[in-house]
Short mmCIF file of C-alpha atoms and ligand atoms in Angstrom, two decimals:
data_model
loop_
_atom_site.label_atom_id
_atom_site.label_comp_id
_atom_site.label_asym_id
_atom_site.label_seq_id
_atom_site.Cartn_x
_atom_site.Cartn_y
_atom_site.Cartn_z
CA MET A 1 40.92 3.45 -5.64
CA SER A 2 38.12 3.57 -8.12
CA THR A 3 34.58 4.47 -7.27
CA HIS A 4 31.35 4.25 -9.09
CA THR A 5 27.89 5.38 -8.29
CA ILE A 6 24.95 3.04 -8.02
CA TYR A 7 21.37 3.72 -7.07
CA ARG A 8 19.14 1.52 -4.96
CA VAL A 9 15.51 1.72 -5.97
CA THR A 10 12.76 0.33 -3.78
CA CYS A 11 9.58 -1.08 -5.31
CA ASP A 12 6.79 1.50 -4.97
CA ALA A 13 3.96 -1.04 -4.65
CA PRO A 14 2.18 -1.36 -1.29
CA HIS A 15 3.85 -3.57 1.32
CA CYS A 16 6.81 -4.43 -0.87
CA SER A 17 10.43 -3.96 0.12
CA ALA A 18 12.10 -5.37 -3.00
CA VAL A 19 15.23 -3.40 -3.91
CA GLY A 20 16.88 -3.13 -7.31
CA ILE A 21 20.32 -1.75 -8.16
CA ILE A 22 20.88 0.53 -11.15
CA GLU A 23 23.81 2.56 -12.42
CA LYS A 24 21.92 5.47 -13.94
CA ILE A 25 18.84 7.00 -12.40
CA THR A 26 16.94 6.46 -15.66
CA ASP A 27 17.84 2.73 -15.80
CA VAL A 28 15.37 0.04 -14.87
CA PRO A 29 16.50 -3.02 -12.87
CA ASP A 30 16.22 -6.31 -14.79
CA GLY A 31 12.60 -7.44 -14.98
CA TRP A 32 11.29 -4.31 -13.29
CA ARG A 33 8.88 -1.77 -14.74
CA ARG A 34 9.39 1.99 -14.63
CA VAL A 35 6.14 3.93 -14.89
CA SER A 36 6.84 7.54 -15.78
CA SER A 37 4.28 10.32 -15.91
CA ALA A 38 6.05 11.37 -19.12
CA ASP A 39 5.77 7.98 -20.90
CA HIS A 40 3.10 9.38 -23.24
CA LEU A 41 5.56 12.10 -24.37
CA ALA A 42 8.17 9.67 -25.75
CA ASP A 43 7.40 10.64 -29.35
CA TRP A 44 6.80 14.32 -28.64
CA ARG A 45 8.70 16.72 -30.93
CA PRO A 46 8.69 20.53 -31.01
CA GLY A 47 7.35 22.29 -34.06
CA ARG A 48 4.22 22.90 -36.12
CA ARG A 49 0.83 21.54 -35.07
CA ARG A 50 -2.64 21.64 -36.50
CA ASN A 51 -5.40 22.61 -34.11
CA PRO A 52 -7.91 19.73 -34.41
CA SER A 53 -10.96 21.95 -33.95
CA THR A 54 -10.06 24.94 -36.14
CA GLY A 55 -7.71 23.25 -38.64
CA ARG A 56 -5.27 26.16 -38.21
CA GLN A 57 -1.54 25.62 -38.05
CA TYR A 58 0.39 26.90 -35.08
CA THR A 59 3.85 26.45 -33.63
CA ASP A 60 4.24 24.62 -30.38
CA LYS A 61 6.86 26.77 -28.64
CA ARG A 62 7.65 24.25 -25.96
CA SER A 63 10.94 22.38 -25.74
CA PRO A 64 11.20 18.72 -24.66
CA TRP A 65 12.45 20.12 -21.36
CA ASP A 66 9.23 22.16 -20.98
CA VAL A 67 6.83 19.30 -21.67
CA SER A 68 8.55 16.90 -19.31
CA ALA A 69 8.74 19.44 -16.47
CA GLY A 70 7.65 18.00 -13.14
CA SER A 71 7.49 14.43 -14.43
CA PHE A 72 8.14 11.65 -11.97
CA ALA A 73 8.51 7.88 -12.07
CA LEU A 74 7.53 4.84 -10.04
CA HIS A 75 9.54 1.64 -9.93
CA LEU A 76 7.77 -1.69 -9.72
CA CYS A 77 9.39 -5.06 -9.09
CA PRO A 78 8.45 -8.06 -11.28
CA ALA A 79 5.82 -9.28 -8.78
CA ASP A 80 4.08 -5.88 -8.70
CA SER A 81 4.37 -4.66 -12.27
CA THR A 82 0.62 -3.96 -12.56
CA ALA A 83 0.12 -2.48 -9.07
CA PHE A 84 -0.57 1.02 -10.43
CA ASP A 85 -2.42 0.07 -13.61
CA GLY A 86 -5.63 1.60 -12.26
CA HIS A 87 -3.83 4.90 -11.63
CA LEU A 88 -1.15 5.68 -14.20
CA PRO A 89 0.10 9.25 -13.74
CA ARG A 90 0.38 11.61 -16.68
CA THR A 91 2.00 15.04 -16.71
CA GLU A 92 2.57 17.66 -19.39
CA GLY A 93 4.40 20.91 -18.83
CA ALA A 94 3.66 24.29 -20.39
CA VAL A 95 6.16 26.75 -21.81
CA MET A 96 8.21 28.61 -19.22
CA LEU A 97 7.33 32.28 -19.09
CA ALA A 98 10.28 34.65 -19.01
CA ARG A 99 9.20 36.29 -15.80
CA GLU A 100 8.59 33.05 -13.93
CA ARG A 101 10.94 30.42 -12.69
CA ASP A 102 8.59 27.50 -12.84
CA ARG A 103 6.18 26.03 -15.32
CA ARG A 104 2.55 25.16 -15.15
CA VAL A 105 2.06 21.42 -15.40
CA LEU A 106 -1.13 19.58 -16.23
CA VAL A 107 -1.41 16.55 -13.95
CA SER A 108 -3.88 13.79 -14.72
CA CYS A 109 -4.47 10.13 -13.99
CA SER A 110 -5.60 7.19 -16.13
CA CYS A 111 -8.55 6.68 -13.75
CA GLY A 112 -10.01 9.97 -15.01
CA ALA A 113 -10.56 11.33 -11.51
CA LEU A 114 -7.83 13.91 -11.75
CA SER A 115 -7.04 16.71 -14.15
CA ARG A 116 -5.45 19.64 -12.48
CA THR A 117 -2.81 22.27 -13.13
CA THR A 118 -0.03 22.91 -10.69
CA LYS A 119 3.55 24.18 -10.78
CA ASP A 120 6.74 22.19 -11.00
CA LEU A 121 7.93 23.35 -7.60
CA LEU A 122 9.57 21.37 -4.89
CA TRP A 123 7.35 21.09 -1.88
CA VAL A 124 8.94 22.29 1.30
CA GLY A 125 6.99 21.13 4.25
CA ARG A 126 7.07 18.64 7.04
CA ASP A 127 4.39 16.32 5.71
CA PRO A 128 5.48 12.85 4.71
CA MET A 129 4.38 13.37 1.13
CA PRO A 130 6.15 13.34 -2.21
CA THR A 131 8.56 16.24 -2.41
CA SER A 132 7.44 17.75 -5.68
CA GLU A 133 4.26 19.74 -6.07
CA VAL A 134 3.38 17.82 -9.24
CA GLU A 135 3.76 14.32 -7.79
CA ARG A 136 2.02 15.43 -4.62
CA THR A 137 -1.01 16.62 -6.61
CA TRP A 138 -1.36 13.17 -8.17
CA TRP A 139 -0.50 11.27 -4.98
CA LEU A 140 -3.22 13.01 -2.95
CA HIS A 141 -6.02 11.43 -5.03
CA LEU A 142 -4.72 7.87 -4.65
CA PRO A 143 -6.38 5.26 -2.45
CA ALA A 144 -4.57 5.08 0.91
CA GLU A 145 -2.95 1.76 0.10
CA LEU A 146 -1.21 3.12 -3.01
CA GLN A 147 -0.01 6.18 -1.10
CA GLU A 148 2.15 4.00 1.07
CA TYR A 149 5.33 4.37 -0.98
CA ALA A 150 5.78 8.01 0.05
CA THR A 151 5.75 7.33 3.76
CA ARG A 152 7.55 4.01 3.77
CA GLY A 153 10.63 3.81 5.92
CA ARG A 154 9.87 7.03 7.70
CA VAL A 155 9.39 7.10 11.41
CA MET A 156 6.16 8.93 12.01
CA GLU A 157 6.55 11.37 14.86
CA SER A 158 3.95 11.18 17.53
CA ALA A 159 3.18 14.32 19.43
ZN1 ZN B 1 7.28 -5.05 -5.41
ZN1 ZN B 2 -6.17 7.80 -10.45
#
């Protein structure tokens, strides 16, 4: 017997149930778009920087692992590739302090309405919300229609 792992990804656009199959969690199904909150960090490298306001050189002590902390991705099928263009998430992690187990992450959105710092913790709660603190911070500011992906497929309990 031979086995191999595949992942099913569901389109994150409102009212869409399109499913794509991928072999690695970082793959993108053919024709789909993957919007990652770390897309803007693709060319990020550790090392020396110049502070734009003072002109002084300093060393950015963060690793690629630090800056991408808490990042998350949305998957959009070909019909919905622009569904989130008004709200593209953006995250950037800080250096991990020796005495802490999590990093501070700056969370913002292309709409400009959000710029907040949180921690890259997993949310443990009963709410039907994204499971990470970082994604949840971004998700909370979305219009209700775009929030749908987090609750889709869940049976809402009624008291
Ligand atoms: Zn879709
Ligand atoms: Zn937004």
